[in-house]
């Protein structure tokens, strides 16, 4: 069965400093992996996705993530945080064994301090 | 409309009552999904429609939950004999084709509170 673990429920960073959100996954097959962002009172939005092409994936708003099969990780990073990055972030896995259903992690809430 | 629309945005009901939540997907999207997000948790899959038919309803927690999509567009999630544990945000999403691309477009959700 597929599953996702987000290692930090909350992350606090200062504006202009790097952001790292950690994600580990479990999957029986070659997975597809995604990061979604949820701003307050807004719908979930896709940030980026990995589907077995390049292991370093670039997304919107300066975010990127690296797929590391040996570590079963898909950490999300951004070199310089903006105030507008304050939101909840979800790591998501999908594989054939689960009928390609999306399985979400528990989420990481990001606070950006001025 | 431009995005996925869900109504009502908030619903407060009493234990034992019947509730309907509506989802209007992006025009032209054949796939529609319902997820449930409890406080402090990630969304959990409920059901997925491809066109008018439920392609996968394995996430529905019990037979009190039912969803329809009679014309392949708008969908309604129906909950009978609501319980306090049903309190959550119910999210609807749509996509152009099936779930394997992962690019789902989500609505803002319907927050259900069962007293």
Coordinates of C-alpha atoms in Angstrom, one line a residue:
Chain A
X1 CA 0.0 0.0 0.0
X2 CA 1.2 3.5 -0.7
X3 CA 1.7 6.0 2.0
X4 CA 3.3 9.4 2.7
X5 CA 5.0 10.8 5.8
X6 CA 5.7 14.5 6.1
X7 CA 8.3 14.7 8.8
X8 CA 7.4 18.2 10.1
X9 CA 3.9 19.3 10.9
X10 CA 5.1 22.9 11.3
X11 CA 8.1 24.8 9.8
X12 CA 9.0 28.4 10.6
X13 CA 11.4 30.4 8.5
X14 CA 12.4 34.0 8.1
X15 CA 11.7 35.9 4.9
X16 CA 14.6 35.5 2.5
X17 CA 15.9 32.3 4.0
X18 CA 15.7 28.8 2.5
X19 CA 12.7 26.5 3.0
X20 CA 12.9 22.7 3.3
X21 CA 9.9 20.6 3.6
X22 CA 10.6 16.9 4.1
X23 CA 8.6 14.0 2.6
X24 CA 9.2 10.2 2.6
X25 CA 7.0 7.8 0.7
X26 CA 6.2 4.2 0.5
X27 CA 5.0 2.6 -2.8
X28 CA 4.9 -0.9 -4.3
X29 CA 5.4 0.4 -7.8
X30 CA 7.1 3.2 -9.5
X31 CA 5.2 6.1 -8.0
X32 CA 4.2 9.5 -9.2
X33 CA 4.8 12.2 -6.6
X34 CA 3.3 15.6 -6.2
X35 CA 3.4 18.6 -3.9
X36 CA 0.2 20.6 -3.4
X37 CA -0.2 23.9 -1.5
X38 CA -3.3 25.1 0.4
X39 CA -3.5 28.8 1.2
X40 CA -6.1 29.8 3.8
X41 CA -9.7 29.7 2.4
X42 CA -8.4 28.6 -1.0
X43 CA -8.5 25.3 -2.9
X44 CA -5.5 23.0 -3.1
X45 CA -3.1 24.0 -5.9
X46 CA -0.6 21.8 -7.7
X47 CA 3.0 23.0 -7.1
X48 CA 4.9 20.4 -9.0
X49 CA 4.9 16.7 -10.0
X50 CA 7.3 13.9 -10.6
X51 CA 6.3 11.1 -13.1
X52 CA 9.5 9.2 -13.8
X53 CA 11.2 11.8 -16.0
X54 CA 13.9 14.1 -14.5
X55 CA 14.5 13.5 -10.8
X56 CA 14.8 17.2 -10.1
X57 CA 11.5 18.8 -10.7
X58 CA 10.9 22.5 -10.9
X59 CA 7.5 23.9 -10.0
X60 CA 5.7 27.2 -9.7
X61 CA 6.7 30.1 -7.4
X62 CA 10.4 29.1 -7.3
X63 CA 9.8 25.7 -5.6
X64 CA 11.6 22.5 -6.6
X65 CA 11.8 18.9 -5.4
X66 CA 14.2 16.1 -5.9
X67 CA 13.1 12.4 -6.2
X68 CA 15.6 10.1 -4.5
X69 CA 14.6 6.5 -4.9
X70 CA 17.3 5.2 -2.7
X71 CA 16.1 7.3 0.2
X72 CA 12.4 7.1 -0.8
X73 CA 12.2 10.9 -0.4
X74 CA 10.7 13.8 -2.3
X75 CA 11.7 16.9 -0.3
X76 CA 10.5 20.3 -1.4
X77 CA 12.8 23.3 -1.3
X78 CA 12.9 27.0 -2.1
X79 CA 16.0 29.1 -1.9
X80 CA 14.4 32.2 -0.5
X81 CA 11.0 32.4 1.3
X82 CA 8.4 35.1 0.6
X83 CA 5.7 36.1 2.9
X84 CA 3.2 34.8 0.4
X85 CA 4.6 31.3 0.9
X86 CA 2.9 31.0 4.2
X87 CA 0.4 28.1 3.7
X88 CA 0.0 24.4 4.2
X89 CA 1.9 22.0 1.9
X90 CA 1.0 18.4 1.2
X91 CA 3.2 15.7 -0.3
X92 CA 1.2 13.2 -2.4
X93 CA 1.9 9.8 -3.9
X94 CA 0.1 7.9 -6.5
X95 CA 0.8 4.4 -8.0
X96 CA -0.9 1.7 -10.1
X97 CA -1.5 -0.6 -7.2
X98 CA -3.8 2.0 -5.7
X99 CA -5.6 2.6 -8.9
X100 CA -3.6 5.9 -9.3
X101 CA -5.6 7.4 -6.4
X102 CA -3.8 10.2 -4.7
X103 CA -2.7 9.6 -1.1
X104 CA -1.9 12.7 0.8
X105 CA 0.5 13.2 3.7
X106 CA -0.6 14.9 6.9
X107 CA 0.6 18.3 5.7
X108 CA 3.3 20.9 6.8
X109 CA 2.2 24.3 7.9
X110 CA 4.8 27.0 6.9
X111 CA 5.1 30.2 8.8
X112 CA 7.2 33.0 7.3
X113 CA 8.5 35.6 9.7
X114 CA 9.3 39.1 8.4
Chain B
X1 CA -17.1 28.8 -14.3
X2 CA -13.4 29.3 -14.1
X3 CA -12.8 26.8 -11.3
X4 CA -14.4 24.0 -9.3
X5 CA -17.3 25.4 -7.4
X6 CA -18.7 23.8 -4.2
X7 CA -21.8 24.6 -2.3
X8 CA -22.6 25.2 0.5
X9 CA -19.3 26.5 1.8
X10 CA -20.4 25.9 5.3
X11 CA -23.1 23.5 6.6
X12 CA -24.1 23.0 10.2
X13 CA -26.5 20.2 11.0
X14 CA -27.7 18.0 13.8
X15 CA -26.8 14.4 14.4
X16 CA -29.1 12.1 12.5
X17 CA -30.0 14.6 9.7
X18 CA -29.5 14.1 6.0
X19 CA -27.0 16.4 4.1
X20 CA -26.2 17.0 0.4
X21 CA -23.0 18.7 -0.8
X22 CA -22.8 19.9 -4.4
X23 CA -19.8 20.1 -6.7
X24 CA -19.7 21.9 -10.1
X25 CA -16.4 20.8 -11.9
X26 CA -14.5 22.7 -14.5
X27 CA -16.3 22.6 -17.8
X28 CA -15.0 19.7 -20.0
X29 CA -13.4 17.8 -17.1
X30 CA -14.5 14.2 -17.3
X31 CA -13.1 13.0 -14.0
X32 CA -14.4 14.2 -10.7
X33 CA -13.2 13.3 -7.2
X34 CA -14.4 13.7 -3.6
X35 CA -12.0 13.9 -0.7
X36 CA -12.6 14.4 3.0
X37 CA -10.2 16.5 5.1
X38 CA -10.5 16.2 8.9
X39 CA -8.9 18.8 11.2
X40 CA -5.1 18.7 11.1
X41 CA -5.0 15.9 8.5
X42 CA -4.4 15.5 4.8
X43 CA -7.3 14.9 2.4
X44 CA -8.5 11.3 2.2
X45 CA -10.0 9.8 -0.9
X46 CA -13.7 9.0 -1.0
X47 CA -14.8 8.4 -4.6
X48 CA -13.8 9.0 -8.2
X49 CA -16.2 9.4 -11.2
X50 CA -15.2 9.0 -14.8
X51 CA -18.1 10.5 -16.7
X52 CA -21.4 9.4 -15.0
X53 CA -20.1 6.3 -13.4
X54 CA -18.3 5.8 -10.2
X55 CA -14.9 4.3 -11.3
X56 CA -13.7 3.8 -7.7
X57 CA -15.8 4.2 -4.5
X58 CA -13.4 2.3 -2.3
X59 CA -12.9 5.3 0.0
X60 CA -16.5 5.8 1.1
X61 CA -16.5 5.0 4.8
X62 CA -19.8 3.2 5.0
X63 CA -23.2 2.9 3.4
X64 CA -24.4 6.2 4.9
X65 CA -22.3 7.9 2.2
X66 CA -23.4 8.0 -1.4
X67 CA -22.5 10.2 -4.4
X68 CA -24.0 10.7 -7.9
X69 CA -23.1 12.4 -11.1
X70 CA -26.1 11.8 -13.3
X71 CA -25.2 13.8 -16.3
X72 CA -21.4 13.6 -16.1
X73 CA -21.0 17.1 -14.8
X74 CA -22.3 18.3 -11.4
X75 CA -22.0 15.8 -8.6
X76 CA -23.7 15.5 -5.2
X77 CA -22.3 13.8 -2.2
X78 CA -25.1 12.6 0.1
X79 CA -24.7 11.7 3.8
X80 CA -27.5 10.0 5.6
X81 CA -28.0 9.9 9.4
X82 CA -25.1 12.2 10.0
X83 CA -22.8 11.5 13.0
X84 CA -20.4 13.9 14.8
X85 CA -17.5 12.0 13.3
X86 CA -18.6 13.1 9.8
X87 CA -17.6 16.7 10.7
X88 CA -14.8 17.7 8.2
X89 CA -14.1 19.7 5.1
X90 CA -15.4 17.8 2.0
X91 CA -13.3 18.6 -1.1
X92 CA -14.2 18.2 -4.7
X93 CA -11.7 18.1 -7.5
X94 CA -11.8 17.6 -11.3
X95 CA -9.4 16.7 -14.0
X96 CA -9.3 16.4 -17.8
X97 CA -8.9 12.7 -17.8
X98 CA -8.1 10.1 -15.1
X99 CA -6.2 10.4 -11.9
X100 CA -2.8 9.2 -13.2
X101 CA -1.7 12.7 -14.3
X102 CA -2.1 13.9 -10.8
X103 CA -3.1 17.4 -11.9
X104 CA -6.4 17.7 -10.0
X105 CA -8.1 21.1 -9.7
X106 CA -9.7 21.5 -6.3
X107 CA -12.6 23.5 -5.0
X108 CA -12.5 25.4 -1.7
X109 CA -14.4 22.8 0.0
X110 CA -17.7 22.4 2.0
X111 CA -17.1 22.5 5.7
X112 CA -19.6 20.2 7.5
X113 CA -20.2 20.5 11.2
X114 CA -22.4 17.9 12.9
X115 CA -23.6 18.9 16.3

